[in-house]
């Protein structure tokens, strides 16, 4: 009986980690980002760069945006915005870029971050959807 209960508790604890990301929820979460970032075919620079094609892009990839030195250094080191790096950055931007410009407390909820990344991942560099 203890083994069954332990298995049920373990499954319940990992359930959210196994859930598929929800793009619609990610779009809602993106509203937290919209004050500084845009996405889509008409996306322009705001306080931050447009996020078209961000998933898989090199750091500091958007031409004409004045990135912080932290992000430029990451670009020079060949860093890429893969899903794990984005997840880490969205959790707390100051972990990856302590002197970065992004004044955002982060998103602590893992599912919310996964949903947001799934939403971002559907956009190509030109803003069209995949």
GROMACS .gro file of C-alpha atoms in nm:
model
  130
    1UNK     CA    1   0.000   0.000   0.000
    2UNK     CA    2   0.286   0.241   0.083
    3UNK     CA    3   0.446   0.171  -0.253
    4UNK     CA    4   0.120   0.250  -0.434
    5UNK     CA    5   0.075   0.574  -0.237
    6UNK     CA    6   0.434   0.677  -0.305
    7UNK     CA    7   0.385   0.610  -0.676
    8UNK     CA    8   0.063   0.814  -0.684
    9UNK     CA    9   0.230   1.104  -0.502
   10UNK     CA   10   0.530   1.095  -0.734
   11UNK     CA   11   0.304   1.095  -1.041
   12UNK     CA   12   0.103   1.387  -0.903
   13UNK     CA   13   0.420   1.583  -0.831
   14UNK     CA   14   0.554   1.535  -1.185
   15UNK     CA   15   0.220   1.576  -1.362
   16UNK     CA   16   0.270   1.942  -1.445
   17UNK     CA   17   0.616   1.871  -1.584
   18UNK     CA   18   0.462   1.615  -1.820
   19UNK     CA   19   0.183   1.843  -1.941
   20UNK     CA   20   0.203   1.964  -2.299
   21UNK     CA   21   0.250   2.338  -2.336
   22UNK     CA   22  -0.064   2.538  -2.417
   23UNK     CA   23  -0.001   2.798  -2.691
   24UNK     CA   24  -0.325   2.983  -2.613
   25UNK     CA   25  -0.222   3.020  -2.248
   26UNK     CA   26   0.122   3.130  -2.370
   27UNK     CA   27  -0.040   3.404  -2.575
   28UNK     CA   28  -0.216   3.525  -2.262
   29UNK     CA   29   0.112   3.515  -2.069
   30UNK     CA   30   0.279   3.715  -2.348
   31UNK     CA   31   0.062   4.011  -2.240
   32UNK     CA   32   0.310   4.048  -1.951
   33UNK     CA   33   0.582   4.101  -2.214
   34UNK     CA   34   0.396   4.335  -2.449
   35UNK     CA   35   0.493   4.658  -2.274
   36UNK     CA   36   0.851   4.598  -2.389
   37UNK     CA   37   0.836   4.340  -2.671
   38UNK     CA   38   0.638   4.280  -2.987
   39UNK     CA   39   0.588   3.969  -3.198
   40UNK     CA   40   0.431   3.902  -3.535
   41UNK     CA   41   0.465   4.041  -3.889
   42UNK     CA   42   0.443   4.406  -3.783
   43UNK     CA   43   0.665   4.377  -3.474
   44UNK     CA   44   0.889   4.676  -3.412
   45UNK     CA   45   1.148   4.764  -3.149
   46UNK     CA   46   0.996   4.885  -2.825
   47UNK     CA   47   1.192   4.904  -2.501
   48UNK     CA   48   1.316   4.557  -2.596
   49UNK     CA   49   1.372   4.389  -2.933
   50UNK     CA   50   1.097   4.207  -3.124
   51UNK     CA   51   1.082   3.838  -3.032
   52UNK     CA   52   1.017   3.695  -3.378
   53UNK     CA   53   1.219   3.379  -3.428
   54UNK     CA   54   1.366   3.398  -3.077
   55UNK     CA   55   1.353   3.024  -3.009
   56UNK     CA   56   1.675   2.891  -3.160
   57UNK     CA   57   1.815   3.235  -3.243
   58UNK     CA   58   2.161   3.353  -3.146
   59UNK     CA   59   2.185   3.604  -2.864
   60UNK     CA   60   2.174   3.967  -2.981
   61UNK     CA   61   2.046   3.857  -3.322
   62UNK     CA   62   1.812   4.149  -3.393
   63UNK     CA   63   1.996   4.407  -3.602
   64UNK     CA   64   1.971   4.764  -3.482
   65UNK     CA   65   1.884   4.696  -3.118
   66UNK     CA   66   2.127   4.822  -2.853
   67UNK     CA   67   2.173   4.509  -2.642
   68UNK     CA   68   2.334   4.514  -2.297
   69UNK     CA   69   2.695   4.406  -2.270
   70UNK     CA   70   2.585   4.082  -2.098
   71UNK     CA   71   2.381   3.983  -2.402
   72UNK     CA   72   2.655   4.094  -2.645
   73UNK     CA   73   2.905   3.883  -2.452
   74UNK     CA   74   2.669   3.585  -2.477
   75UNK     CA   75   2.644   3.641  -2.851
   76UNK     CA   76   3.023   3.655  -2.881
   77UNK     CA   77   3.040   3.324  -2.692
   78UNK     CA   78   2.800   3.168  -2.944
   79UNK     CA   79   2.503   3.136  -2.710
   80UNK     CA   80   2.162   3.050  -2.852
   81UNK     CA   81   1.813   3.111  -2.716
   82UNK     CA   82   1.715   2.746  -2.696
   83UNK     CA   83   1.412   2.647  -2.487
   84UNK     CA   84   1.618   2.569  -2.175
   85UNK     CA   85   1.803   2.902  -2.192
   86UNK     CA   86   1.480   3.094  -2.249
   87UNK     CA   87   1.319   2.911  -1.959
   88UNK     CA   88   1.610   3.009  -1.735
   89UNK     CA   89   1.603   3.369  -1.856
   90UNK     CA   90   1.226   3.408  -1.821
   91UNK     CA   91   1.243   3.266  -1.468
   92UNK     CA   92   1.480   3.547  -1.365
   93UNK     CA   93   1.653   3.753  -1.634
   94UNK     CA   94   1.923   3.873  -1.395
   95UNK     CA   95   2.062   3.518  -1.360
   96UNK     CA   96   2.187   3.510  -1.720
   97UNK     CA   97   2.236   3.883  -1.765
   98UNK     CA   98   2.304   4.046  -1.424
   99UNK     CA   99   2.373   4.385  -1.584
  100UNK     CA  100   2.111   4.341  -1.855
  101UNK     CA  101   1.848   4.599  -1.942
  102UNK     CA  102   1.549   4.371  -1.886
  103UNK     CA  103   1.370   4.506  -1.579
  104UNK     CA  104   1.136   4.212  -1.530
  105UNK     CA  105   1.092   4.009  -1.213
  106UNK     CA  106   1.044   3.689  -1.411
  107UNK     CA  107   0.778   3.422  -1.428
  108UNK     CA  108   0.814   3.171  -1.149
  109UNK     CA  109   0.545   2.924  -1.263
  110UNK     CA  110   0.705   2.650  -1.476
  111UNK     CA  111   0.391   2.570  -1.677
  112UNK     CA  112   0.336   2.938  -1.754
  113UNK     CA  113   0.694   2.965  -1.885
  114UNK     CA  114   0.654   2.653  -2.099
  115UNK     CA  115   0.330   2.789  -2.243
  116UNK     CA  116   0.499   3.122  -2.320
  117UNK     CA  117   0.793   2.952  -2.491
  118UNK     CA  118   0.554   2.740  -2.699
  119UNK     CA  119   0.375   3.060  -2.805
  120UNK     CA  120   0.705   3.227  -2.899
  121UNK     CA  121   0.827   2.916  -3.085
  122UNK     CA  122   0.547   2.936  -3.339
  123UNK     CA  123   0.690   3.257  -3.493
  124UNK     CA  124   0.951   3.266  -3.768
  125UNK     CA  125   1.211   3.544  -3.785
  126UNK     CA  126   0.989   3.741  -4.025
  127UNK     CA  127   0.696   3.724  -3.782
  128UNK     CA  128   0.495   3.472  -3.980
  129UNK     CA  129   0.366   3.166  -3.799
  130UNK     CA  130   0.522   2.827  -3.867
   0.00000   0.00000   0.00000
